[in-house]
Amino acid sequence: MIPLYSIVNLISAWAIPVIIVFIPLYAVYRKVPVYESFVDGAKEGFDTAIRIIPHLVGMMVAISVFRASGAMELMLGWSRPFFEMIGIPSEVLPLAILRPITGAGSLAFTTDLLQQFGPDSMVGRIASTIQGSTDTTLYVITVYFGAIGIRKASYALKVGLISDIVGFVASILICYLVFA
């Protein structure tokens, strides 16, 4: 019987190359002008990037204030004993807060965890899985919804944050299942 860890490694190694090859081949099969479509999408992406800059600056300021004020450390200090009691490493708790807010901040924190504990440690594996299984919900809603003028984002916010919580919990459970 092939160990689950080997299957996960095999899927991880081949997933991106298969997707990168499959999409253009499927587009050619459907007679889509691949290069022209790519260039048109890049042009639209550039226009979108220009429109989101004010929202991006506002979000970065809010994140800086949240971290510099000590609010994140205060929240973690209160919740740390509970999470350690149920078996969640306290080192990954800041990712539960940072990941929905900022991709760059959570990636920097994950990088620090990987340097401190190593990529093959349980903390490193959980942090990496959280990083890949959750999204920057508040960032996406603030920047992209703001750029296109959507003002009522309450349902998207609820669904996004619930998805982040599910991704966080599932990451921990799956890592313990596969790697413990």
C-alpha positions as YAML, in Angstrom:
chain: A
units: angstrom
residues:
- id: 1
  name: MET
  ca: [0.00, 0.00, 0.00]
- id: 2
  name: ILE
  ca: [1.37, 3.43, -0.97]
- id: 3
  name: PRO
  ca: [1.64, 5.80, 2.02]
- id: 4
  name: LEU
  ca: [-0.63, 8.86, 1.93]
- id: 5
  name: TYR
  ca: [2.45, 11.09, 2.24]
- id: 6
  name: SER
  ca: [3.85, 9.69, -1.04]
- id: 7
  name: ILE
  ca: [0.55, 10.27, -2.84]
- id: 8
  name: VAL
  ca: [0.40, 13.88, -1.60]
- id: 9
  name: ASN
  ca: [4.00, 14.46, -2.76]
- id: 10
  name: LEU
  ca: [3.24, 13.00, -6.19]
- id: 11
  name: ILE
  ca: [0.14, 15.15, -6.65]
- id: 12
  name: SER
  ca: [2.04, 18.23, -5.45]
- id: 13
  name: ALA
  ca: [4.87, 17.65, -7.89]
- id: 14
  name: TRP
  ca: [2.62, 17.22, -10.92]
- id: 15
  name: ALA
  ca: [-0.39, 19.48, -10.29]
- id: 16
  name: ILE
  ca: [1.01, 22.79, -11.54]
- id: 17
  name: PRO
  ca: [2.83, 21.41, -14.60]
- id: 18
  name: VAL
  ca: [-0.31, 19.52, -15.68]
- id: 19
  name: ILE
  ca: [-2.46, 22.65, -15.28]
- id: 20
  name: ILE
  ca: [0.05, 24.82, -17.15]
- id: 21
  name: VAL
  ca: [0.08, 22.39, -20.08]
- id: 22
  name: PHE
  ca: [-3.64, 21.54, -20.03]
- id: 23
  name: ILE
  ca: [-5.09, 25.08, -20.17]
- id: 24
  name: PRO
  ca: [-3.35, 26.25, -23.38]
- id: 25
  name: LEU
  ca: [-3.94, 22.89, -25.06]
- id: 26
  name: TYR
  ca: [-7.62, 23.01, -24.19]
- id: 27
  name: ALA
  ca: [-7.80, 26.60, -25.47]
- id: 28
  name: VAL
  ca: [-6.21, 25.56, -28.77]
- id: 29
  name: TYR
  ca: [-8.66, 22.66, -29.00]
- id: 30
  name: ARG
  ca: [-11.54, 25.14, -28.49]
- id: 31
  name: LYS
  ca: [-9.97, 27.38, -31.17]
- id: 32
  name: VAL
  ca: [-9.34, 30.24, -28.73]
- id: 33
  name: PRO
  ca: [-6.53, 32.60, -29.79]
- id: 34
  name: VAL
  ca: [-4.33, 31.87, -26.78]
- id: 35
  name: TYR
  ca: [-1.69, 34.59, -27.09]
- id: 36
  name: GLU
  ca: [-4.16, 37.34, -28.02]
- id: 37
  name: SER
  ca: [-6.42, 36.36, -25.12]
- id: 38
  name: PHE
  ca: [-3.44, 36.47, -22.78]
- id: 39
  name: VAL
  ca: [-2.42, 39.96, -23.98]
- id: 40
  name: ASP
  ca: [-6.00, 41.27, -23.65]
- id: 41
  name: GLY
  ca: [-6.19, 39.91, -20.11]
- id: 42
  name: ALA
  ca: [-2.85, 41.50, -19.24]
- id: 43
  name: LYS
  ca: [-4.12, 44.89, -20.48]
- id: 44
  name: GLU
  ca: [-7.23, 44.59, -18.32]
- id: 45
  name: GLY
  ca: [-5.08, 43.52, -15.37]
- id: 46
  name: PHE
  ca: [-2.94, 46.64, -15.71]
- id: 47
  name: ASP
  ca: [-6.01, 48.89, -15.71]
- id: 48
  name: THR
  ca: [-7.35, 47.09, -12.65]
- id: 49
  name: ALA
  ca: [-4.01, 47.49, -10.87]
- id: 50
  name: ILE
  ca: [-4.15, 51.27, -11.38]
- id: 51
  name: ARG
  ca: [-7.73, 51.44, -10.04]
- id: 52
  name: ILE
  ca: [-6.97, 49.45, -6.86]
- id: 53
  name: ILE
  ca: [-3.96, 51.48, -5.68]
- id: 54
  name: PRO
  ca: [-5.98, 53.81, -3.36]
- id: 55
  name: HIS
  ca: [-7.77, 50.84, -1.77]
- id: 56
  name: LEU
  ca: [-4.47, 48.99, -1.41]
- id: 57
  name: VAL
  ca: [-2.84, 51.92, 0.40]
- id: 58
  name: GLY
  ca: [-5.80, 52.17, 2.78]
- id: 59
  name: MET
  ca: [-5.64, 48.46, 3.56]
- id: 60
  name: MET
  ca: [-1.88, 48.56, 4.19]
- id: 61
  name: VAL
  ca: [-2.29, 51.46, 6.62]
- id: 62
  name: ALA
  ca: [-5.03, 49.59, 8.50]
- id: 63
  name: ILE
  ca: [-2.85, 46.46, 8.76]
- id: 64
  name: SER
  ca: [0.10, 48.48, 10.05]
- id: 65
  name: VAL
  ca: [-2.07, 50.14, 12.71]
- id: 66
  name: PHE
  ca: [-3.51, 46.75, 13.77]
- id: 67
  name: ARG
  ca: [-0.07, 45.19, 14.23]
- id: 68
  name: ALA
  ca: [1.70, 48.25, 15.69]
- id: 69
  name: SER
  ca: [-1.05, 48.88, 18.25]
- id: 70
  name: GLY
  ca: [-0.51, 45.48, 19.85]
- id: 71
  name: ALA
  ca: [-4.10, 44.39, 19.15]
- id: 72
  name: MET
  ca: [-2.95, 41.19, 17.44]
- id: 73
  name: GLU
  ca: [-0.70, 40.19, 20.35]
- id: 74
  name: LEU
  ca: [-3.50, 40.95, 22.82]
- id: 75
  name: MET
  ca: [-5.95, 38.72, 20.91]
- id: 76
  name: LEU
  ca: [-3.38, 35.93, 20.68]
- id: 77
  name: GLY
  ca: [-2.52, 36.14, 24.36]
- id: 78
  name: TRP
  ca: [-6.13, 35.53, 25.32]
- id: 79
  name: SER
  ca: [-6.74, 32.68, 22.92]
- id: 80
  name: ARG
  ca: [-3.40, 30.85, 23.08]
- id: 81
  name: PRO
  ca: [-4.18, 28.61, 26.13]
- id: 82
  name: PHE
  ca: [-7.43, 27.37, 24.60]
- id: 83
  name: PHE
  ca: [-5.87, 26.45, 21.26]
- id: 84
  name: GLU
  ca: [-2.90, 24.72, 22.89]
- id: 85
  name: MET
  ca: [-5.34, 22.71, 25.01]
- id: 86
  name: ILE
  ca: [-7.05, 21.32, 21.89]
- id: 87
  name: GLY
  ca: [-3.74, 20.56, 20.15]
- id: 88
  name: ILE
  ca: [-3.31, 23.52, 17.79]
- id: 89
  name: PRO
  ca: [0.29, 24.79, 17.88]
- id: 90
  name: SER
  ca: [0.28, 28.35, 19.18]
- id: 91
  name: GLU
  ca: [2.96, 29.29, 16.65]
- id: 92
  name: VAL
  ca: [0.45, 29.12, 13.78]
- id: 93
  name: LEU
  ca: [-2.29, 31.15, 15.49]
- id: 94
  name: PRO
  ca: [-1.14, 34.50, 14.04]
- id: 95
  name: LEU
  ca: [-1.78, 33.04, 10.57]
- id: 96
  name: ALA
  ca: [-5.46, 32.68, 11.45]
- id: 97
  name: ILE
  ca: [-5.54, 36.45, 11.99]
- id: 98
  name: LEU
  ca: [-3.02, 37.61, 9.37]
- id: 99
  name: ARG
  ca: [-4.03, 35.46, 6.41]
- id: 100
  name: PRO
  ca: [-7.51, 36.96, 5.85]
- id: 101
  name: ILE
  ca: [-6.01, 40.46, 6.13]
- id: 102
  name: THR
  ca: [-2.74, 40.38, 4.20]
- id: 103
  name: GLY
  ca: [-1.07, 37.96, 1.85]
- id: 104
  name: ALA
  ca: [2.36, 39.57, 2.14]
- id: 105
  name: GLY
  ca: [2.21, 39.75, 5.94]
- id: 106
  name: SER
  ca: [1.09, 36.15, 6.31]
- id: 107
  name: LEU
  ca: [3.73, 34.98, 3.82]
- id: 108
  name: ALA
  ca: [6.42, 36.82, 5.78]
- id: 109
  name: PHE
  ca: [5.17, 35.22, 9.00]
- id: 110
  name: THR
  ca: [5.11, 31.77, 7.36]
- id: 111
  name: THR
  ca: [8.67, 32.33, 6.12]
- id: 112
  name: ASP
  ca: [9.76, 33.15, 9.67]
- id: 113
  name: LEU
  ca: [8.11, 29.96, 10.96]
- id: 114
  name: LEU
  ca: [9.83, 27.89, 8.27]
- id: 115
  name: GLN
  ca: [13.20, 29.40, 9.15]
- id: 116
  name: GLN
  ca: [12.62, 28.88, 12.86]
- id: 117
  name: PHE
  ca: [11.13, 25.36, 12.84]
- id: 118
  name: GLY
  ca: [12.06, 24.02, 9.39]
- id: 119
  name: PRO
  ca: [9.79, 23.12, 6.47]
- id: 120
  name: ASP
  ca: [9.52, 19.47, 7.51]
- id: 121
  name: SER
  ca: [8.41, 20.22, 11.07]
- id: 122
  name: MET
  ca: [4.74, 19.92, 11.97]
- id: 123
  name: VAL
  ca: [4.54, 23.69, 12.53]
- id: 124
  name: GLY
  ca: [6.14, 24.31, 9.12]
- id: 125
  name: ARG
  ca: [3.80, 21.91, 7.37]
- id: 126
  name: ILE
  ca: [0.71, 23.33, 9.07]
- id: 127
  name: ALA
  ca: [1.77, 26.91, 8.29]
- id: 128
  name: SER
  ca: [2.42, 26.05, 4.65]
- id: 129
  name: THR
  ca: [-0.91, 24.26, 4.34]
- id: 130
  name: ILE
  ca: [-2.76, 27.18, 5.94]
- id: 131
  name: GLN
  ca: [-1.01, 29.56, 3.56]
- id: 132
  name: GLY
  ca: [-2.25, 27.53, 0.59]
- id: 133
  name: SER
  ca: [-5.71, 26.70, 1.92]
- id: 134
  name: THR
  ca: [-6.98, 30.11, 2.97]
- id: 135
  name: ASP
  ca: [-7.34, 33.44, 1.23]
- id: 136
  name: THR
  ca: [-6.84, 37.14, 1.90]
- id: 137
  name: THR
  ca: [-10.57, 37.71, 2.31]
- id: 138
  name: LEU
  ca: [-10.53, 41.22, 3.78]
- id: 139
  name: TYR
  ca: [-7.92, 42.31, 1.27]
- id: 140
  name: VAL
  ca: [-9.91, 40.94, -1.67]
- id: 141
  name: ILE
  ca: [-13.15, 42.51, -0.50]
- id: 142
  name: THR
  ca: [-11.55, 45.86, 0.30]
- id: 143
  name: VAL
  ca: [-9.43, 46.21, -2.81]
- id: 144
  name: TYR
  ca: [-11.34, 44.47, -5.56]
- id: 145
  name: PHE
  ca: [-14.89, 45.17, -4.43]
- id: 146
  name: GLY
  ca: [-13.89, 48.78, -3.78]
- id: 147
  name: ALA
  ca: [-12.27, 49.11, -7.20]
- id: 148
  name: ILE
  ca: [-15.45, 48.09, -9.02]
- id: 149
  name: GLY
  ca: [-17.80, 49.95, -6.72]
- id: 150
  name: ILE
  ca: [-19.50, 47.15, -4.79]
- id: 151
  name: ARG
  ca: [-20.65, 48.62, -1.47]
- id: 152
  name: LYS
  ca: [-22.72, 45.78, 0.01]
- id: 153
  name: ALA
  ca: [-20.23, 42.99, 0.62]
- id: 154
  name: SER
  ca: [-21.62, 41.53, 3.83]
- id: 155
  name: TYR
  ca: [-22.51, 38.13, 2.35]
- id: 156
  name: ALA
  ca: [-19.16, 37.83, 0.61]
- id: 157
  name: LEU
  ca: [-17.42, 38.78, 3.86]
- id: 158
  name: LYS
  ca: [-19.31, 36.16, 5.87]
- id: 159
  name: VAL
  ca: [-18.71, 33.40, 3.34]
- id: 160
  name: GLY
  ca: [-15.06, 34.37, 2.94]
- id: 161
  name: LEU
  ca: [-14.31, 34.41, 6.66]
- id: 162
  name: ILE
  ca: [-16.16, 31.13, 7.24]
- id: 163
  name: SER
  ca: [-14.12, 29.63, 4.40]
- id: 164
  name: ASP
  ca: [-10.93, 30.90, 6.02]
- id: 165
  name: ILE
  ca: [-11.88, 29.31, 9.34]
- id: 166
  name: VAL
  ca: [-12.70, 26.02, 7.62]
- id: 167
  name: GLY
  ca: [-9.40, 26.19, 5.71]
- id: 168
  name: PHE
  ca: [-7.48, 26.85, 8.94]
- id: 169
  name: VAL
  ca: [-9.08, 23.95, 10.82]
- id: 170
  name: ALA
  ca: [-8.89, 21.58, 7.82]
- id: 171
  name: SER
  ca: [-5.20, 22.42, 7.34]
- id: 172
  name: ILE
  ca: [-4.42, 21.40, 10.90]
- id: 173
  name: LEU
  ca: [-6.51, 18.22, 10.75]
- id: 174
  name: ILE
  ca: [-5.11, 17.14, 7.40]
- id: 175
  name: CYS
  ca: [-1.52, 17.79, 8.49]
- id: 176
  name: TYR
  ca: [-2.02, 15.68, 11.61]
- id: 177
  name: LEU
  ca: [-3.69, 12.99, 9.50]
- id: 178
  name: VAL
  ca: [-1.03, 12.90, 6.78]
- id: 179
  name: PHE
  ca: [2.18, 13.75, 8.65]
- id: 180
  name: ALA
  ca: [1.71, 12.59, 12.27]
...
